[in-house]
């Protein structure tokens, strides 16, 4: 039994935390939001400098043989700072899709671009719903993708398209000038979504895919675990913010944290966070060894982390009273991010169903 | 990360399994409960006998140091043994308090003579110990203990005990009990307490079983009427009773894993599959599927929480504060399970185990047992206070009893 991160991974955590606390304070998420940017270029390139982009890449593509557990550590720390960077689109989704569905030569064409700091994304319905698909004619993409994470900034994308024979096919597309992009207004403007229109956008089919749906299913599970770590980090820092305020703010002659209405609420948040942490670690384990329990562990991590972050974010506002309801206070940043992440890979209801389907198999 | 047994752990697991195969009967279903038709005395006798056999084979107290008759094993080995034992039909464990809390506090606070005399028989189940802390006016707030211990004035070297304890689990079966008593009412309440152990058969000790909400009688009122306690039965210094008590309460730590029946969510899934709702299997209903997921998330989450604690211990570190939430989550989860199971029976849910059949006994035990778990050993509310204050650093509530002599406190 060894159910913890290693000392080296903890060292990486300390380094990342130091970097992100300095370079990606919550004011950075706020700046991205206020200025209508797609992401923080400084934080993204800083993370690249710490070799975050190459985690999980094969050595031939610039990787270091480090893997999934390290990426989980990155996700948690980025989540803690609500870092406005395209980690999910690039590393949890596009890279994973190429790792799962591209042959060696094809990986060598695309993955080094991630190592160089390019942004990538996935164009496919992540909640499993049916969506009108772009058309792939064998060489290029045509048609619309209405909801693409980091679609404004992405350099290339893995796209679920209708192939020449009408069957769904995964392709990787160069998002060049042929793509018309429209930034979408979102509930958390510090993380961007866009609508894309492809007009003969150059693309090639992923060359090692057995079945697109099966691949997407595995991809969803992997991404859910990584995203759950971002949610966990967010939940923990929302709790820290609430506890900090509860220690200082006074009402009726004493600190509000001494009232059980507040104290027990915060203990409840802590409880949910630690249960979520347990499930996230389980997910990390399943991801790191491609365990048969991957789907179960992913759903568990996803639901527990979604609930924990949602609750922490909402009660953090409550703990701050009127101050919590101002634009100036950071509470709403968590409130926004928590909801956005909660649905970005499909809602808790859809994940609940995935979980129970796995339980039924046991 | 991995959940695999190390070679040593695998070897220990195999050893446990082989011993259990030779000494007990394997369960045929996970919700099987030992002791059909046995009364409380018979169950206790079976429990003692089983403890004796375990102790003789080296499984009686796996984590105790060898010097005290334990195996000197790791918490991981303890959990491995429990996981294996959980698959066999064995008597209920009546020694959680005796061996899990009281005796370990003797290791730290008692004299060599006391340990030499008492630890062995306790380990082998021949002598059972109970914990006499709570009183009618002192539960969550144990600082309010009123039971008095006064120095003998007749030349004997000892103390005279007067007062009353309540909710004492297994006092009716116990040979000895650890008592928290007030020796000095003129200092602040936590400073004037001292711990003693008493012979439950001593003159002046009276045990009256209390019928529990569940109908069973596991706990008791215990009255002390001029009970003589030799000073050699004092544990720790005069005035250090609170310290001794905290040692005992701390020892409860990793015990939570033992109370979550393995595979609880599978039992629930089975019940849902069989029950019907709106003309279909209840398992087809979205609300039920949500409940099932919640049950799994809590039950498996607790197992994972414990795995984290064991990993820390295995690396020679203290487990993190997250283990403090295990009791709240565990008790709540069991209570929710009890409610759910009864609901799933529909109108037949009115029936008790006598009518429903053997499999229902587990449901009944958990349904009531969980309500008790939420109170015993620190209520949910007290645990949340402690999480808030010790883990999150929130300020305590203002207190009117700080620094005030016990004798000056209103009741
Ligand atoms: C099954 C069972 C077995 C037990 N076995 C033993 C035993 O072997 N030995 C022993 O000594 N005792 C035993 N107990 C007693 C147990 O430890 C006490 O019942 C428990 O600590 C609560 O104390 P109380 O009953 O006096 O309740 P109270 O302290 O009166 O509490 C009543 C309610 O008030 C709440 N409350 C109290 N203080 C606060 C506060 N500061 N903030 C918020 N809420 C508060 C409590 O949470 C509870 O909901 C057992 C109890 C049970 C149920």
Short mmCIF file of N, CA and C and ligand atoms in Angstrom, two decimals, chain A residues 260, chain B residues 131-134 138-140 166-169 219 372 375-379 381-382 385, ligand 1:
data_model
loop_
_atom_site.label_atom_id
_atom_site.label_comp_id
_atom_site.label_asym_id
_atom_site.label_seq_id
_atom_site.Cartn_x
_atom_site.Cartn_y
_atom_site.Cartn_z
N UNK A 260 -20.83 28.84 15.81
CA UNK A 260 -20.90 27.52 15.20
C UNK A 260 -21.58 27.52 13.83
N UNK B 131 -14.81 1.83 30.40
CA UNK B 131 -14.32 3.20 30.50
C UNK B 131 -15.39 4.04 31.20
N UNK B 132 -15.11 4.48 32.42
CA UNK B 132 -16.11 5.18 33.23
C UNK B 132 -15.83 6.67 33.21
N UNK B 133 -16.26 7.32 32.13
CA UNK B 133 -16.01 8.76 31.99
C UNK B 133 -17.31 9.55 32.15
N UNK B 134 -18.28 9.30 31.26
CA UNK B 134 -19.48 10.14 31.21
C UNK B 134 -20.33 10.02 32.48
N UNK B 138 -22.04 15.31 32.76
CA UNK B 138 -20.75 15.50 32.10
C UNK B 138 -20.58 14.51 30.96
N UNK B 139 -20.84 14.97 29.73
CA UNK B 139 -20.68 14.10 28.57
C UNK B 139 -19.71 14.74 27.60
N UNK B 140 -20.26 15.60 26.75
CA UNK B 140 -19.38 16.37 25.87
C UNK B 140 -18.38 17.15 26.72
N UNK B 166 -22.48 7.11 33.75
CA UNK B 166 -23.61 6.67 32.92
C UNK B 166 -23.12 6.40 31.49
N UNK B 167 -23.89 5.64 30.77
CA UNK B 167 -23.58 5.23 29.39
C UNK B 167 -22.33 4.35 29.31
N UNK B 168 -22.01 3.64 30.39
CA UNK B 168 -20.77 2.87 30.38
C UNK B 168 -20.96 1.55 29.63
N UNK B 169 -20.35 1.48 28.45
CA UNK B 169 -20.49 0.29 27.62
C UNK B 169 -19.87 -0.92 28.30
N UNK B 219 -25.06 -0.60 27.39
CA UNK B 219 -24.47 0.35 28.33
C UNK B 219 -25.25 0.42 29.63
N UNK B 372 -26.23 5.90 17.58
CA UNK B 372 -25.35 5.91 18.75
C UNK B 372 -23.95 6.36 18.42
N UNK B 375 -23.09 9.92 18.55
CA UNK B 375 -22.99 10.52 19.89
C UNK B 375 -21.75 10.03 20.63
N UNK B 376 -21.54 8.70 20.60
CA UNK B 376 -20.47 8.11 21.41
C UNK B 376 -19.10 8.63 21.01
N UNK B 377 -18.23 8.77 22.01
CA UNK B 377 -16.85 9.15 21.73
C UNK B 377 -16.69 10.53 21.12
N UNK B 378 -17.61 11.44 21.42
CA UNK B 378 -17.54 12.80 20.86
C UNK B 378 -18.63 12.95 19.80
N UNK B 379 -19.61 13.79 20.05
CA UNK B 379 -20.74 13.93 19.12
C UNK B 379 -20.27 14.60 17.83
N UNK B 381 -21.24 17.27 16.63
CA UNK B 381 -21.05 18.72 16.84
C UNK B 381 -19.70 18.99 17.49
N UNK B 382 -19.34 18.13 18.44
CA UNK B 382 -18.06 18.33 19.13
C UNK B 382 -16.90 18.09 18.15
N UNK B 385 -16.57 21.14 16.03
CA UNK B 385 -15.88 22.20 16.77
C UNK B 385 -14.39 21.99 16.70
C1 LIG C 1 -23.61 3.89 22.32
C2 LIG C 1 -22.91 4.73 23.32
C3 LIG C 1 -21.88 4.20 24.05
C4 LIG C 1 -21.22 4.97 25.03
N1 LIG C 1 -20.23 4.38 25.76
C5 LIG C 1 -19.61 5.10 26.73
C6 LIG C 1 -18.63 4.52 27.57
O1 LIG C 1 -18.32 3.33 27.43
N2 LIG C 1 -18.06 5.25 28.54
C7 LIG C 1 -18.37 6.56 28.72
O2 LIG C 1 -17.81 7.18 29.59
N3 LIG C 1 -19.32 7.17 27.96
C8 LIG C 1 -19.94 6.47 26.97
N4 LIG C 1 -20.91 7.07 26.18
C9 LIG C 1 -21.27 8.46 26.47
C10 LIG C 1 -20.85 9.45 25.38
O3 LIG C 1 -19.46 9.66 25.41
C11 LIG C 1 -21.63 10.74 25.63
O4 LIG C 1 -22.98 10.45 25.48
C12 LIG C 1 -21.25 11.83 24.64
O5 LIG C 1 -19.94 12.29 24.85
C13 LIG C 1 -22.21 13.02 24.71
O6 LIG C 1 -22.41 13.47 26.00
P1 LIG C 1 -23.88 13.68 26.58
O7 LIG C 1 -24.62 12.41 26.38
O8 LIG C 1 -23.77 14.21 27.95
O9 LIG C 1 -24.56 14.75 25.65
P2 LIG C 1 -24.47 16.33 25.82
O10 LIG C 1 -23.07 16.71 26.05
O11 LIG C 1 -25.48 16.77 26.80
O12 LIG C 1 -24.90 16.79 24.39
C14 LIG C 1 -26.26 16.94 23.97
C15 LIG C 1 -26.28 17.63 22.62
O13 LIG C 1 -25.66 18.92 22.76
C16 LIG C 1 -24.62 19.06 21.84
N5 LIG C 1 -23.54 19.85 22.42
C17 LIG C 1 -22.93 19.73 23.62
N6 LIG C 1 -21.92 20.59 23.74
C18 LIG C 1 -21.87 21.29 22.58
C19 LIG C 1 -21.03 22.32 22.09
N7 LIG C 1 -20.00 22.82 22.77
N8 LIG C 1 -21.28 22.76 20.85
C20 LIG C 1 -22.29 22.26 20.10
N9 LIG C 1 -23.12 21.30 20.52
C21 LIG C 1 -22.90 20.81 21.74
C22 LIG C 1 -24.17 17.64 21.57
O14 LIG C 1 -23.50 17.55 20.33
C23 LIG C 1 -25.46 16.88 21.59
O15 LIG C 1 -26.07 16.97 20.33
C24 LIG C 1 -21.59 6.31 25.23
C25 LIG C 1 -22.62 6.86 24.47
C26 LIG C 1 -23.28 6.10 23.53
C27 LIG C 1 -24.39 6.71 22.75
#
